[in-house]
Amino acid sequence: MTTVARPRAVRRLRPGVAVTPLRAALHLRGRGGSLTLEGSEALPALWRLLEGPLREGGLEALLDGMEPRSALRRAVDVLLGQLEAHGLLTTGEAEPPGEDLVGRWLAESAERPADAAAALAGVRAEVLAGDPGDPLARAAGRALEQGGLAVTRTADPDLPGGRILL
C-alpha cells in the first residue's frame, strides 16, 4: 500500500502587514489593528531572521533547523503566538505554482473574500497611455489582468511617454 503525504501547513504573515522595528520593540500593523511587542533589544534581530520566511512561506523549514527547547526557539514561539493571537498570521497549504494567486490573496487578506472577489469581477480597468504598447502600459495591463480584471488599453496622445493613467 502506498501512502501519499499530505502537504504540510504553511504559516505566513498575512498580506499587507507592515512592521517597524524599534530599538527594543516591534510595531506591527495589519488590516484589523496593530500590535507593539516590547522588552528586548533582540526583537529587531529576531524579526530580521523571521521576516523572509514569514512572508515567503519558509517558516516551517527554519523552525525545523532550530533546537526545540533553545532560548531562540522559545523566543520565536512567543513571537509567533502573539502574531497568531492578533490575526497577523495565516495558515494554509503550500500551493503549487500557477494556483489562483488573487483568490489566495483575497482569502488571506480580505475580511469577506467572496464579496471582494465579486466586486473585482465587476470592475473594468482602462490603461491610458500615449502608446498602449509601451512597456509600462503593457506591464500595468498584465498586472491588472492577473488580478482578474477586464482591461482596455486606450491611446491618449496627450500623455507623455513613460506615463500612464489607470
XYZ file of C-alpha atoms in Angstrom:
166
model
C 0.000 0.000 0.000
C 1.318 3.421 -0.959
C 0.848 6.321 1.406
C 0.550 9.788 -0.094
C 1.969 12.515 2.116
C -0.352 15.444 2.698
C 1.131 18.881 2.091
C 2.404 20.477 5.257
C 0.516 23.507 6.577
C 2.390 26.710 5.828
C 2.221 29.722 8.142
C 2.716 33.090 6.537
C 2.465 36.688 7.561
C -0.931 37.958 6.406
C -0.578 40.076 3.226
C -0.395 43.794 3.903
C 1.146 43.539 7.381
C 3.666 46.340 7.906
C 6.406 46.097 10.519
C 8.530 48.815 12.098
C 11.485 47.578 14.149
C 12.279 49.886 17.072
C 15.263 49.858 19.456
C 13.788 47.255 21.813
C 10.429 46.583 20.185
C 8.484 45.734 17.045
C 5.389 47.605 15.900
C 3.160 45.603 13.525
C 0.114 46.883 11.640
C -2.425 44.771 9.822
C -5.951 45.119 8.460
C -7.539 44.530 11.862
C -5.321 46.652 14.079
C -1.820 46.987 15.407
C 0.452 45.316 17.917
C 3.596 46.519 19.679
C 5.928 43.927 21.172
C 8.407 45.375 23.664
C 11.038 44.234 26.086
C 14.207 43.168 24.331
C 16.800 44.756 22.110
C 16.957 41.347 20.397
C 13.439 41.763 18.911
C 14.589 43.623 15.755
C 17.269 40.972 15.115
C 14.744 38.197 15.724
C 12.407 39.885 13.247
C 15.181 40.042 10.601
C 15.584 36.275 10.999
C 11.849 35.574 10.665
C 10.541 38.151 8.209
C 11.666 36.477 4.967
C 10.379 33.014 5.921
C 7.128 34.507 7.245
C 6.470 36.441 4.044
C 7.647 33.723 1.630
C 6.357 30.581 3.358
C 9.649 29.101 4.601
C 8.916 29.363 8.317
C 8.462 25.638 8.984
C 11.858 24.796 7.444
C 13.505 27.485 9.591
C 11.834 26.105 12.712
C 12.920 22.555 11.823
C 16.528 23.767 11.966
C 16.212 25.186 15.492
C 16.937 23.296 18.684
C 13.429 22.570 20.076
C 13.919 23.848 23.638
C 16.561 26.502 22.976
C 16.143 30.115 24.088
C 15.913 31.118 20.411
C 13.122 28.650 19.695
C 11.191 29.732 22.799
C 11.501 33.398 21.761
C 10.323 32.563 18.230
C 7.376 30.581 19.603
C 6.321 33.512 21.821
C 6.552 35.930 18.878
C 4.583 33.585 16.608
C 1.966 33.139 19.321
C 1.473 36.898 19.513
C 1.227 37.224 15.723
C -1.342 34.441 15.654
C -3.344 35.841 18.576
C -3.612 39.200 16.805
C -4.640 37.767 13.426
C -1.391 38.649 11.671
C -0.637 35.083 10.516
C -2.481 32.962 8.020
C -2.164 29.197 7.705
C -2.738 27.214 4.546
C -1.287 24.501 2.392
C 1.662 25.193 0.157
C 0.202 25.802 -3.289
C 1.972 24.758 -6.442
C 2.942 27.480 -8.938
C 0.041 28.570 -11.105
C -2.569 28.480 -8.320
C -5.103 31.291 -8.221
C -2.861 33.852 -6.521
C -5.545 36.540 -6.459
C -8.037 34.181 -4.850
C -5.462 33.120 -2.268
C -4.540 36.745 -1.566
C -8.209 37.662 -1.084
C -8.746 34.648 1.190
C -5.764 35.676 3.319
C -6.347 39.408 3.415
C -9.993 40.342 2.837
C -12.490 40.358 5.667
C -15.140 38.973 3.279
C -13.236 37.253 0.449
C -16.329 36.286 -1.584
C -17.627 39.876 -1.545
C -14.197 41.208 -2.532
C -13.933 38.698 -5.409
C -17.431 39.653 -6.609
C -16.523 43.341 -6.503
C -13.347 42.722 -8.522
C -15.257 40.634 -11.068
C -17.469 43.630 -11.814
C -14.613 46.082 -12.341
C -13.385 47.169 -15.742
C -9.941 48.721 -15.875
C -8.617 51.050 -18.539
C -4.952 51.767 -19.174
C -4.468 55.128 -20.887
C -1.053 55.748 -22.463
C 0.459 57.786 -25.262
C 1.431 54.416 -26.720
C -0.584 51.496 -25.265
C 2.169 49.167 -26.496
C 4.958 50.764 -24.468
C 6.495 48.569 -21.713
C 4.911 50.392 -18.765
C 1.414 50.299 -20.281
C 1.781 46.606 -21.175
C 3.056 45.743 -17.682
C 0.233 47.644 -15.994
C -2.333 45.888 -18.188
C -0.843 42.450 -17.452
C -0.835 43.108 -13.710
C -4.485 44.151 -13.781
C -5.410 41.096 -15.886
C -3.560 38.802 -13.487
C -5.696 40.376 -10.772
C -8.772 39.127 -12.609
C -9.871 42.421 -14.147
C -11.072 43.043 -17.683
C -8.632 45.559 -19.178
C -8.986 48.003 -22.043
C -5.900 49.733 -23.442
C -6.506 53.174 -24.909
C -4.173 55.593 -26.668
C -4.110 59.108 -25.230
C -1.838 61.351 -27.317
C -1.766 63.947 -24.523
C 0.147 61.610 -22.193
C 3.943 61.811 -22.452
C 5.990 58.637 -22.912
C 6.534 56.620 -19.745
C 3.301 57.912 -18.199
C 0.010 56.065 -17.837
C -3.347 56.622 -16.229
C -5.420 53.773 -14.836
